[in-house]
RNA sequence: GGCACUGUGGCCGAAUGGCUAGGCAAAGGUCUGCAAAACCUUUUAUAGCGGUUCGAUCCCGCUCUGUGCCUCCA
């Protein structure tokens, strides 16, 4: 691999050069959604980011195995009812109907956002046996204990052998001092112990047989079961939202380390939050925006644009969502697309001479941006730089040899579509002759200064998705609305 | 309360021990039936106070601010 990628690893708190376990291969696991309602834009940010890195690894020629789970077991809320059951009751559906419905919704949204599907998408309820096996192993190793049909992770025993808190960088004394008292706590030997298996009450619909009676798996266990099953006891990258860092990922790490005696993950990547008005977006609080609200509505935005917009901020920064910044991204995006369209036209021209711009150096700067902890905003700024270059070329302020034009075009296209995953709107898909006829008519009526007719043609075409622009020389160009 | 992270121009957002991306917006101008666009030119920034350094926005300390995690969360 020619490009050396640096990744900020939560485990070490530093940027580290990425070295895969098996050369040329990379295994990535990310925590997928709990499918009890629609995913919101904050969720989308995380999935779009991991799509970016999967795409980049692929672009560099890595063989990627990307595993992203679906959590379809509801985890308990304070009232003792889990989220999926609660939603099922509210929507008057079976729990399985709820998970099916929102799994489909999740797939739909992610596909509209042009994310590549994972190579494996395991489902929590499809891995109950694996989870039970892990619990048995933990009990055998003295790292878990059963109480009244529930099984808990034995943290006191764990910390005699390993450090707890290495991922989220907390020390155990602080954790003890600040742990809340919850109802289930009286069953636990130690306040920080967490559930691996919970006994189900008779009315609990989603439950399975186990050596400890009917119950359901604990929150953290499914990810350990599914990640290690498909990626091995030690794999390259584990990711998720920053809000999963503690306790979820910390517990996952403890479980896996306890079972295999190996640190399970080489690089932990956490995506920062998407906020609105500087407050975290979250499903449970209801403070959120759904992607569908942006796709439809009075002023709608394309999924393409939303993707571009999200990638304009670095994944480790908090990103505050606002319509205003989305609008400014939209303008910039249109301009960039216009530059690219111009560039496409230039490929046909056979210029010979000495280029005044170092395209190869520009390409390497694009790679460098991505290599530096997946800095997509910086990559985008380079794309704009290329856009400005194209303008300067057209005006004769810069010169590019035909080979450089082709090189620039190929790389700009690839970085946009293959790496950033942004679709470039294709050329006109309508009947050219019909359009030409309309333009011809419009030209005639304009000569006669029948502005109402000419404006009507322009407006109608705009609603059909095309922008008419009258040029200074009397010609008119037609572009798709990006 | 504990532990983290953050603070860059009017807005969004990069980067960096010395020459500081990009986008949007703003102002003036060119063009124009109108519209939109485009183009040219221009302006504005590193929360505060100390310290290290020849030099800090970048490193260190303190203060203030905001946010996150500590409970389900991407």
Coordinates of C-alpha atoms (C1' of nucleotides) in Angstrom, one line a residue:
Chain A
X1 CA 0.0 0.0 0.0
X2 CA 1.5 3.3 -1.1
X3 CA -0.6 5.5 1.2
X4 CA 0.1 5.5 4.9
X5 CA -3.1 6.1 6.9
X6 CA -3.0 7.6 10.3
X7 CA -5.9 6.9 12.6
X8 CA -6.8 8.6 15.9
X9 CA -7.1 5.6 18.2
X10 CA -9.3 6.1 21.2
X11 CA -7.4 3.4 23.0
X12 CA -4.1 5.3 22.9
X13 CA -5.5 8.8 22.5
X14 CA -3.1 9.4 19.7
X15 CA -2.9 9.3 15.9
X16 CA -1.2 6.0 14.9
X17 CA -0.1 4.7 11.6
X18 CA -2.6 2.1 10.5
X19 CA -1.0 -1.4 10.2
X20 CA -3.5 -4.1 9.3
X21 CA -3.3 -7.5 10.9
X22 CA -3.2 -9.2 7.5
X23 CA -1.5 -7.1 4.8
X24 CA -4.0 -5.8 2.3
X25 CA -7.0 -6.7 4.4
X26 CA -9.0 -4.8 6.9
X27 CA -11.8 -5.9 9.2
X28 CA -14.2 -3.3 10.5
X29 CA -17.0 -3.6 13.0
X30 CA -19.4 -0.9 13.8
X31 CA -22.4 -0.8 16.1
X32 CA -25.5 -0.5 14.1
X33 CA -28.8 0.9 15.3
X34 CA -31.4 -0.4 17.7
X35 CA -34.3 -0.8 15.4
X36 CA -37.2 0.6 17.5
X37 CA -37.8 3.8 15.5
X38 CA -36.5 5.8 12.6
X39 CA -32.8 6.7 12.5
X40 CA -32.1 10.4 12.8
X41 CA -29.4 12.6 11.2
X42 CA -27.0 11.9 14.1
X43 CA -27.1 8.2 13.4
X44 CA -26.6 9.0 9.7
X45 CA -23.5 11.0 10.4
X46 CA -21.8 7.9 12.0
X47 CA -22.9 5.6 9.2
X48 CA -21.8 8.0 6.5
X49 CA -18.4 8.4 8.2
X50 CA -17.8 4.6 8.4
X51 CA -18.9 4.4 4.8
X52 CA -16.3 7.0 3.9
X53 CA -13.5 4.9 5.5
X54 CA -14.7 1.7 4.0
X55 CA -14.8 3.4 0.6
X56 CA -11.3 4.8 1.1
X57 CA -9.8 1.5 2.1
X58 CA -11.4 -0.1 -0.9
X59 CA -10.2 2.7 -3.1
X60 CA -6.7 2.1 -1.9
X61 CA -7.1 -1.6 -2.9
X62 CA -7.7 -3.1 0.5
X63 CA -10.0 -6.1 0.8
X64 CA -12.5 -4.9 3.4
X65 CA -14.7 -7.0 5.6
X66 CA -17.2 -4.6 7.0
X67 CA -19.6 -5.9 9.7
X68 CA -22.4 -3.8 11.0
X69 CA -25.0 -5.3 13.3
X70 CA -28.7 -4.8 13.8
X71 CA -29.8 -4.6 17.5
X72 CA -33.3 -6.1 17.6
X73 CA -33.3 -6.9 21.3
X74 CA -34.8 -4.1 23.3
X75 CA -32.8 -3.0 26.3
X76 CA -34.4 -2.0 29.5
X77 CA -35.6 1.4 30.3
X78 CA -36.2 2.6 33.8
X79 CA -39.7 1.5 34.0
X80 CA -38.6 -2.1 33.3
X81 CA -40.1 -2.1 29.8
X82 CA -37.8 -2.4 26.9
X83 CA -37.8 0.0 24.0
X84 CA -38.9 -2.4 21.4
X85 CA -41.8 -3.8 23.5
X86 CA -42.8 -0.3 24.4
X87 CA -42.9 0.8 20.8
X88 CA -44.8 -2.3 19.9
X89 CA -47.4 -1.5 22.5
X90 CA -47.6 2.1 21.2
X91 CA -47.9 1.1 17.6
X92 CA -50.1 -1.9 18.4
X93 CA -47.7 -4.3 16.6
X94 CA -45.7 -7.4 17.5
X95 CA -42.1 -6.7 18.6
X96 CA -40.9 -8.5 15.5
X97 CA -43.0 -6.2 13.3
X98 CA -41.4 -3.2 14.9
X99 CA -37.9 -4.5 14.3
X100 CA -38.7 -5.5 10.8
X101 CA -40.3 -2.1 10.0
X102 CA -37.4 -0.1 11.3
X103 CA -34.8 -2.3 9.9
X104 CA -36.3 -1.7 6.5
X105 CA -36.5 2.0 7.2
X106 CA -32.8 2.0 8.2
X107 CA -31.8 0.2 5.0
X108 CA -33.8 2.5 2.9
X109 CA -32.3 5.7 4.4
X110 CA -28.8 4.4 4.2
X111 CA -29.2 3.4 0.6
X112 CA -30.6 6.8 -0.3
X113 CA -27.6 8.3 1.4
X114 CA -25.5 6.1 -0.9
X115 CA -23.7 4.1 1.7
X116 CA -22.4 0.7 0.7
X117 CA -24.1 -2.2 2.4
X118 CA -21.9 -4.0 4.9
X119 CA -20.4 -7.4 3.9
X120 CA -22.1 -9.0 6.9
X121 CA -25.1 -7.6 8.8
X122 CA -25.6 -9.8 11.7
X123 CA -28.8 -9.6 13.8
X124 CA -28.7 -9.9 17.6
X125 CA -31.6 -12.3 17.9
X126 CA -29.9 -14.5 15.3
X127 CA -26.9 -14.9 17.7
X128 CA -28.5 -15.9 20.9
X129 CA -26.6 -19.2 21.0
X130 CA -23.3 -17.5 20.5
X131 CA -24.1 -15.1 23.3
X132 CA -25.0 -18.0 25.6
X133 CA -21.7 -19.7 24.8
X134 CA -19.8 -16.6 25.7
X135 CA -21.6 -16.3 29.0
X136 CA -20.7 -19.9 29.7
X137 CA -17.1 -19.2 29.0
X138 CA -17.1 -16.2 31.3
X139 CA -18.7 -18.2 34.1
X140 CA -16.0 -20.9 33.6
X141 CA -13.3 -18.3 33.8
X142 CA -14.7 -16.9 37.0
X143 CA -15.6 -13.7 35.3
X144 CA -19.4 -14.0 35.6
X145 CA -21.9 -15.3 38.1
X146 CA -25.6 -16.2 38.1
X147 CA -28.2 -14.8 40.4
X148 CA -31.9 -15.7 40.2
X149 CA -31.8 -16.6 36.5
X150 CA -29.7 -13.5 35.5
X151 CA -26.0 -13.5 34.9
X152 CA -23.7 -10.6 35.6
X153 CA -20.2 -9.8 34.6
X154 CA -17.9 -10.0 37.7
X155 CA -15.9 -6.8 37.5
X156 CA -14.2 -7.3 40.8
X157 CA -12.7 -10.5 39.5
X158 CA -11.9 -8.9 36.2
X159 CA -9.9 -6.1 37.6
X160 CA -7.7 -8.5 39.5
X161 CA -6.4 -9.7 36.1
X162 CA -7.0 -6.8 33.7
X163 CA -7.4 -3.0 33.7
X164 CA -10.9 -1.7 33.4
X165 CA -11.4 1.7 31.9
X166 CA -8.5 1.6 29.4
X167 CA -10.7 2.7 26.5
X168 CA -12.7 5.5 28.0
X169 CA -9.7 6.5 30.2
X170 CA -11.5 6.4 33.5
X171 CA -10.3 5.1 36.7
X172 CA -12.3 2.6 38.6
X173 CA -12.5 4.7 41.9
X174 CA -14.1 7.5 40.1
X175 CA -16.6 5.2 38.5
X176 CA -17.6 3.7 41.8
X177 CA -18.0 7.1 43.3
X178 CA -20.3 8.2 40.6
X179 CA -22.3 5.2 39.7
X180 CA -26.0 5.6 40.1
X181 CA -28.1 3.1 42.1
X182 CA -30.5 1.3 39.9
X183 CA -33.2 -1.2 40.8
X184 CA -31.4 -4.3 39.5
X185 CA -28.4 -3.4 41.6
X186 CA -29.4 -5.5 44.6
X187 CA -28.7 -8.6 42.6
X188 CA -25.2 -7.5 41.7
X189 CA -22.2 -8.2 43.9
X190 CA -20.6 -5.0 42.9
X191 CA -22.1 -1.7 41.6
X192 CA -20.1 -1.8 38.4
X193 CA -21.1 -5.3 37.4
X194 CA -23.2 -5.4 34.3
X195 CA -25.8 -7.8 32.9
X196 CA -24.9 -10.5 30.5
X197 CA -28.2 -12.2 30.7
X198 CA -31.4 -11.0 32.2
X199 CA -34.2 -13.2 33.5
X200 CA -37.4 -12.5 31.6
X201 CA -40.7 -11.9 33.3
X202 CA -43.6 -14.1 32.0
X203 CA -45.1 -11.2 30.1
X204 CA -41.8 -10.4 28.4
X205 CA -42.4 -11.3 24.7
X206 CA -38.8 -11.5 23.5
X207 CA -37.2 -14.2 25.5
X208 CA -35.1 -17.3 24.9
X209 CA -34.3 -20.5 26.7
X210 CA -30.9 -20.6 28.4
X211 CA -29.0 -22.7 31.0
X212 CA -30.3 -20.1 33.5
X213 CA -33.9 -20.2 32.4
X214 CA -35.9 -17.9 30.1
X215 CA -34.4 -14.6 29.5
X216 CA -32.7 -12.3 27.0
X217 CA -29.1 -11.1 26.5
X218 CA -27.5 -8.0 28.0
X219 CA -26.8 -5.0 26.1
X220 CA -23.0 -5.3 25.5
X221 CA -22.8 -9.0 24.7
X222 CA -24.2 -9.1 21.3
X223 CA -21.5 -6.9 19.8
X224 CA -18.8 -9.1 21.3
X225 CA -20.5 -12.2 20.0
X226 CA -21.0 -10.9 16.5
X227 CA -17.7 -9.0 16.0
X228 CA -15.5 -11.9 17.1
X229 CA -17.6 -14.5 15.2
X230 CA -17.1 -12.8 11.9
X231 CA -13.8 -10.9 12.4
X232 CA -11.9 -13.1 14.8
X233 CA -10.7 -12.6 18.4
X234 CA -8.5 -9.8 17.3
X235 CA -9.6 -7.5 14.5
X236 CA -8.5 -4.2 13.0
X237 CA -11.1 -1.5 13.6
X238 CA -14.1 -1.1 15.8
X239 CA -16.2 2.0 15.5
X240 CA -19.3 3.7 16.7
X241 CA -20.7 6.9 18.0
X242 CA -18.7 8.6 20.8
X243 CA -21.7 8.1 23.1
X244 CA -21.1 4.4 22.9
X245 CA -17.5 4.7 24.2
X246 CA -18.6 4.3 27.8
X247 CA -20.0 2.0 29.0
X248 CA -20.9 0.0 25.9
X249 CA -17.5 -0.3 24.2
X250 CA -15.6 -0.5 27.5
X251 CA -17.8 -3.4 28.5
X252 CA -17.4 -5.0 25.1
X253 CA -13.7 -4.8 25.4
X254 CA -13.7 -6.3 28.9
X255 CA -15.9 -9.2 27.8
X256 CA -13.8 -10.0 24.8
X257 CA -10.5 -9.7 26.7
X258 CA -11.9 -11.8 29.5
X259 CA -12.9 -14.6 27.0
X260 CA -9.9 -14.7 24.6
X261 CA -7.3 -13.1 26.9
X262 CA -6.4 -10.9 24.0
X263 CA -7.1 -7.2 23.4
X264 CA -9.8 -7.6 20.8
X265 CA -9.4 -4.4 18.8
X266 CA -6.4 -2.7 17.3
X267 CA -8.0 0.7 16.5
X268 CA -11.1 2.2 18.1
X269 CA -12.7 5.0 16.2
X270 CA -15.4 7.2 17.7
X271 CA -17.5 9.6 15.7
X272 CA -18.4 12.8 17.5
X273 CA -22.0 14.0 17.9
X274 CA -24.3 15.8 15.6
X275 CA -26.0 18.5 17.5
X276 CA -28.9 20.9 16.9
X277 CA -28.6 24.3 18.6
X278 CA -25.6 22.8 20.4
X279 CA -27.6 20.0 22.0
X280 CA -27.1 16.4 21.3
X281 CA -29.5 14.7 18.9
X282 CA -30.9 11.6 20.4
X283 CA -33.7 9.2 19.9
X284 CA -34.7 8.9 23.5
X285 CA -34.9 12.7 24.1
X286 CA -36.8 13.3 20.9
X287 CA -34.4 16.2 20.1
X288 CA -33.7 15.2 16.6
X289 CA -34.2 15.6 12.9
X290 CA -35.1 12.7 10.6
X291 CA -33.5 12.5 7.2
X292 CA -37.0 12.2 5.7
X293 CA -37.8 15.6 7.0
X294 CA -35.0 17.0 4.8
X295 CA -35.8 15.0 1.7
X296 CA -39.3 16.2 1.6
X297 CA -40.9 19.5 2.7
X298 CA -41.1 23.0 1.4
X299 CA -37.3 23.4 0.9
X300 CA -36.0 19.9 0.3
X301 CA -32.4 18.8 0.1
X302 CA -31.0 15.9 -1.8
X303 CA -29.5 12.9 0.1
X304 CA -26.4 13.6 -2.0
X305 CA -26.1 17.1 -0.6
X306 CA -26.7 15.9 3.0
X307 CA -23.8 13.5 2.5
X308 CA -21.5 16.2 1.1
X309 CA -22.6 18.5 4.0
X310 CA -21.8 15.9 6.7
X311 CA -18.4 15.2 5.2
X312 CA -17.5 18.9 5.3
X313 CA -16.8 18.5 9.0
X314 CA -14.2 16.3 10.5
X315 CA -15.6 13.2 12.3
X316 CA -13.9 13.9 15.6
X317 CA -15.5 17.4 15.9
X318 CA -18.9 18.1 17.2
X319 CA -21.0 19.2 14.3
X320 CA -23.9 21.5 14.8
X321 CA -26.7 21.1 12.3
X322 CA -28.5 24.1 11.0
X323 CA -30.5 24.8 7.9
X324 CA -28.4 27.9 7.4
X325 CA -25.2 25.9 7.1
X326 CA -26.9 23.3 5.0
X327 CA -27.9 26.1 2.6
X328 CA -24.4 27.4 2.3
X329 CA -23.1 23.9 1.7
X330 CA -25.7 23.6 -1.0
X331 CA -24.5 26.6 -2.9
X332 CA -20.9 25.5 -2.7
X333 CA -21.9 22.0 -3.8
X334 CA -23.7 23.4 -6.9
X335 CA -20.7 25.4 -7.8
X336 CA -18.4 22.4 -7.4
X337 CA -20.6 20.4 -9.7
X338 CA -20.6 23.1 -12.2
X339 CA -16.8 23.1 -12.3
X340 CA -16.8 19.4 -12.7
X341 CA -19.2 19.6 -15.6
X342 CA -16.9 22.2 -17.2
X343 CA -14.0 19.9 -16.7
X344 CA -15.8 17.1 -18.4
X345 CA -16.3 19.2 -21.5
X346 CA -12.6 20.1 -21.5
X347 CA -11.5 16.5 -21.9
X348 CA -12.3 16.6 -25.6
X349 CA -10.0 19.5 -26.3
X350 CA -6.5 18.6 -27.3
X351 CA -4.2 21.1 -25.6
X352 CA -0.5 20.7 -25.8
X353 CA 2.1 22.5 -23.8
X354 CA 3.5 23.0 -20.4
X355 CA 0.9 22.9 -17.5
X356 CA 1.1 25.8 -15.1
X357 CA -0.3 23.6 -12.3
X358 CA 1.1 20.5 -10.7
X359 CA -1.8 18.1 -10.9
X360 CA 0.2 15.2 -9.5
X361 CA 1.1 17.2 -6.4
X362 CA -2.6 18.1 -6.1
X363 CA -3.6 14.4 -6.2
X364 CA -1.1 13.6 -3.5
X365 CA -2.5 16.4 -1.3
X366 CA -5.9 14.8 -1.7
X367 CA -4.5 11.5 -0.5
X368 CA -2.6 13.2 2.3
X369 CA -5.9 14.7 3.5
X370 CA -7.6 11.4 3.7
X371 CA -4.5 9.7 5.1
X372 CA -4.5 12.1 8.0
X373 CA -7.2 10.6 10.1
X374 CA -9.7 10.7 7.2
X375 CA -9.8 14.5 6.9
X376 CA -12.7 14.8 4.5
X377 CA -13.2 18.6 4.9
X378 CA -9.6 19.1 3.8
X379 CA -10.2 16.8 0.8
X380 CA -13.2 18.9 -0.1
X381 CA -11.2 22.1 0.1
X382 CA -8.8 20.6 -2.4
X383 CA -11.7 19.8 -4.7
X384 CA -12.8 23.4 -4.6
X385 CA -9.2 24.4 -5.3
X386 CA -9.4 22.2 -8.4
X387 CA -12.6 23.9 -9.3
X388 CA -11.0 27.3 -9.1
X389 CA -8.2 26.0 -11.3
X390 CA -10.7 24.9 -13.9
X391 CA -12.2 28.4 -14.0
X392 CA -8.7 29.9 -14.3
X393 CA -8.0 27.5 -17.2
X394 CA -11.1 28.5 -19.0
X395 CA -10.1 32.1 -18.7
X396 CA -6.6 31.5 -19.8
X397 CA -5.0 32.4 -16.5
X398 CA -3.7 28.9 -16.1
X399 CA -2.8 26.3 -18.6
X400 CA -3.3 22.5 -18.4
X401 CA -2.0 20.0 -20.9
X402 CA -4.5 17.5 -22.2
X403 CA -3.0 14.7 -20.1
X404 CA -3.2 16.8 -17.0
X405 CA -6.8 17.6 -17.8
X406 CA -7.6 13.9 -18.1
X407 CA -5.6 13.2 -14.9
X408 CA -7.4 15.9 -13.0
X409 CA -10.8 14.7 -14.3
X410 CA -10.2 11.1 -13.4
X411 CA -9.0 11.9 -9.9
X412 CA -11.6 14.5 -9.2
X413 CA -14.3 12.1 -10.2
X414 CA -12.9 9.3 -8.2
X415 CA -12.4 11.3 -5.0
X416 CA -16.0 12.6 -5.4
X417 CA -17.8 9.4 -6.3
X418 CA -15.6 6.6 -5.0
X419 CA -14.2 8.1 -1.9
X420 CA -16.7 10.7 -0.7
X421 CA -19.6 8.7 -2.2
X422 CA -21.2 11.7 -3.7
X423 CA -23.2 11.1 -6.9
X424 CA -22.4 13.4 -9.7
X425 CA -25.7 14.2 -11.4
X426 CA -25.5 12.7 -14.9
X427 CA -26.1 14.6 -18.1
X428 CA -29.5 15.3 -19.3
X429 CA -31.7 12.2 -19.5
X430 CA -34.5 13.8 -21.4
X431 CA -35.0 13.8 -25.1
X432 CA -32.4 16.2 -26.5
X433 CA -34.3 17.0 -29.6
X434 CA -37.4 18.0 -27.6
X435 CA -35.3 20.2 -25.4
X436 CA -33.5 21.7 -28.4
X437 CA -36.9 22.5 -29.9
X438 CA -38.0 24.2 -26.8
X439 CA -34.8 26.3 -26.6
X440 CA -35.3 27.2 -30.3
X441 CA -38.8 28.4 -29.7
X442 CA -37.7 30.3 -26.7
X443 CA -35.0 32.0 -28.7
X444 CA -37.5 33.1 -31.2
X445 CA -40.0 34.6 -28.7
X446 CA -37.1 36.3 -27.0
X447 CA -36.3 38.0 -30.2
X448 CA -39.8 39.3 -30.3
X449 CA -39.5 40.3 -26.7
X450 CA -42.3 38.0 -25.6
X451 CA -40.9 37.7 -22.1
X452 CA -43.9 36.0 -20.6
X453 CA -43.5 33.0 -22.9
X454 CA -39.8 32.8 -22.6
X455 CA -39.9 33.1 -18.8
X456 CA -42.6 30.4 -18.7
X457 CA -40.4 28.0 -20.5
X458 CA -37.6 28.7 -18.2
X459 CA -39.7 28.3 -15.1
X460 CA -41.3 25.1 -16.3
X461 CA -38.0 23.6 -17.2
X462 CA -36.7 24.5 -13.7
X463 CA -39.6 22.6 -12.1
X464 CA -38.7 19.6 -14.3
X465 CA -35.2 19.8 -12.9
X466 CA -33.2 21.9 -15.4
X467 CA -31.8 25.3 -15.1
X468 CA -31.6 27.6 -18.1
X469 CA -29.0 30.2 -18.1
X470 CA -28.8 32.9 -20.8
X471 CA -25.3 33.8 -21.7
X472 CA -23.9 37.1 -22.7
X473 CA -23.4 36.0 -26.3
X474 CA -27.1 35.2 -26.7
X475 CA -26.7 31.5 -26.3
X476 CA -28.5 29.5 -23.6
X477 CA -27.2 26.6 -21.6
X478 CA -29.1 24.0 -19.9
X479 CA -27.9 22.2 -16.8
X480 CA -29.5 19.7 -14.5
X481 CA -30.4 21.2 -11.1
X482 CA -27.8 19.6 -8.9
Chain B
rG1 C1' -19.9 16.6 41.8
rG2 C1' -16.1 13.3 38.9
rC3 C1' -13.8 12.6 34.1
rA4 C1' -13.1 14.2 29.2
rC5 C1' -13.4 17.3 25.1
rU6 C1' -14.1 22.2 23.0
rG7 C1' -13.5 27.7 22.2
rU8 C1' -10.6 30.3 15.0
rG9 C1' -13.5 36.3 10.9
rG10 C1' -20.8 38.0 10.2
rC11 C1' -21.9 32.2 9.8
rC12 C1' -19.9 27.1 8.9
rG13 C1' -15.5 24.9 9.1
rA14 C1' -9.7 23.2 8.2
rA15 C1' -4.7 23.8 9.4
rU16 C1' -0.3 25.2 11.9
rG17 C1' 5.7 26.8 16.6
rG18 C1' 7.4 31.7 12.0
rC19 C1' 4.7 32.5 5.5
rU20 C1' -2.9 31.0 8.3
rA21 C1' -7.6 26.0 3.8
rG22 C1' -12.1 26.2 1.7
rG23 C1' -17.3 27.3 1.5
rC24 C1' -21.4 30.7 2.6
rA25 C1' -22.5 35.7 3.6
rA26 C1' -21.2 41.2 3.0
rA27 C1' -19.4 45.6 0.0
rG28 C1' -18.1 47.8 -4.8
rG29 C1' -18.0 46.8 -10.0
rU30 C1' -18.9 44.1 -15.0
rC31 C1' -22.9 41.7 -17.5
rU32 C1' -28.3 41.7 -18.1
rG33 C1' -35.5 42.5 -20.8
rC34 C1' -36.1 40.1 -16.2
rA35 C1' -34.2 36.3 -13.3
rA36 C1' -30.5 33.4 -12.0
rA37 C1' -25.7 32.6 -12.7
rA38 C1' -21.0 34.0 -13.6
rC39 C1' -16.7 37.0 -13.2
rC40 C1' -13.3 41.0 -11.1
rU41 C1' -11.8 43.6 -6.6
rU42 C1' -12.1 44.2 -1.2
rU43 C1' -12.8 43.6 4.2
rU44 C1' -12.9 41.0 8.9
rA45 C1' -10.3 35.7 13.2
rU46 C1' -7.5 32.3 16.5
rA47 C1' -12.1 33.4 24.5
rG48 C1' -9.0 35.9 28.7
rC49 C1' -4.5 36.1 31.8
rG50 C1' 0.3 34.4 32.6
rG51 C1' 4.6 31.1 31.2
rU52 C1' 8.3 28.4 27.8
rU53 C1' 10.5 30.3 23.0
rC54 C1' 14.3 34.5 18.9
rG55 C1' 9.0 33.9 17.7
rA56 C1' 2.7 30.9 19.7
rU57 C1' -3.3 30.8 17.4
rC58 C1' -0.6 26.2 17.8
rC59 C1' 3.3 23.8 23.7
rC60 C1' 2.4 24.5 29.4
rG61 C1' -0.5 26.6 33.6
rC62 C1' -4.7 29.1 35.4
rU63 C1' -9.6 31.5 34.6
rC64 C1' -14.0 31.9 31.9
rU65 C1' -17.4 29.5 28.3
rG66 C1' -19.8 25.5 26.0
rU67 C1' -20.7 20.5 25.3
rG68 C1' -20.3 15.2 26.2
rC69 C1' -19.9 10.8 29.3
rC70 C1' -20.9 9.1 34.3
rU71 C1' -28.4 6.1 32.9
rC72 C1' -30.7 4.0 27.1
rC73 C1' -28.2 6.6 23.1
rA74 C1' -24.6 6.8 16.6

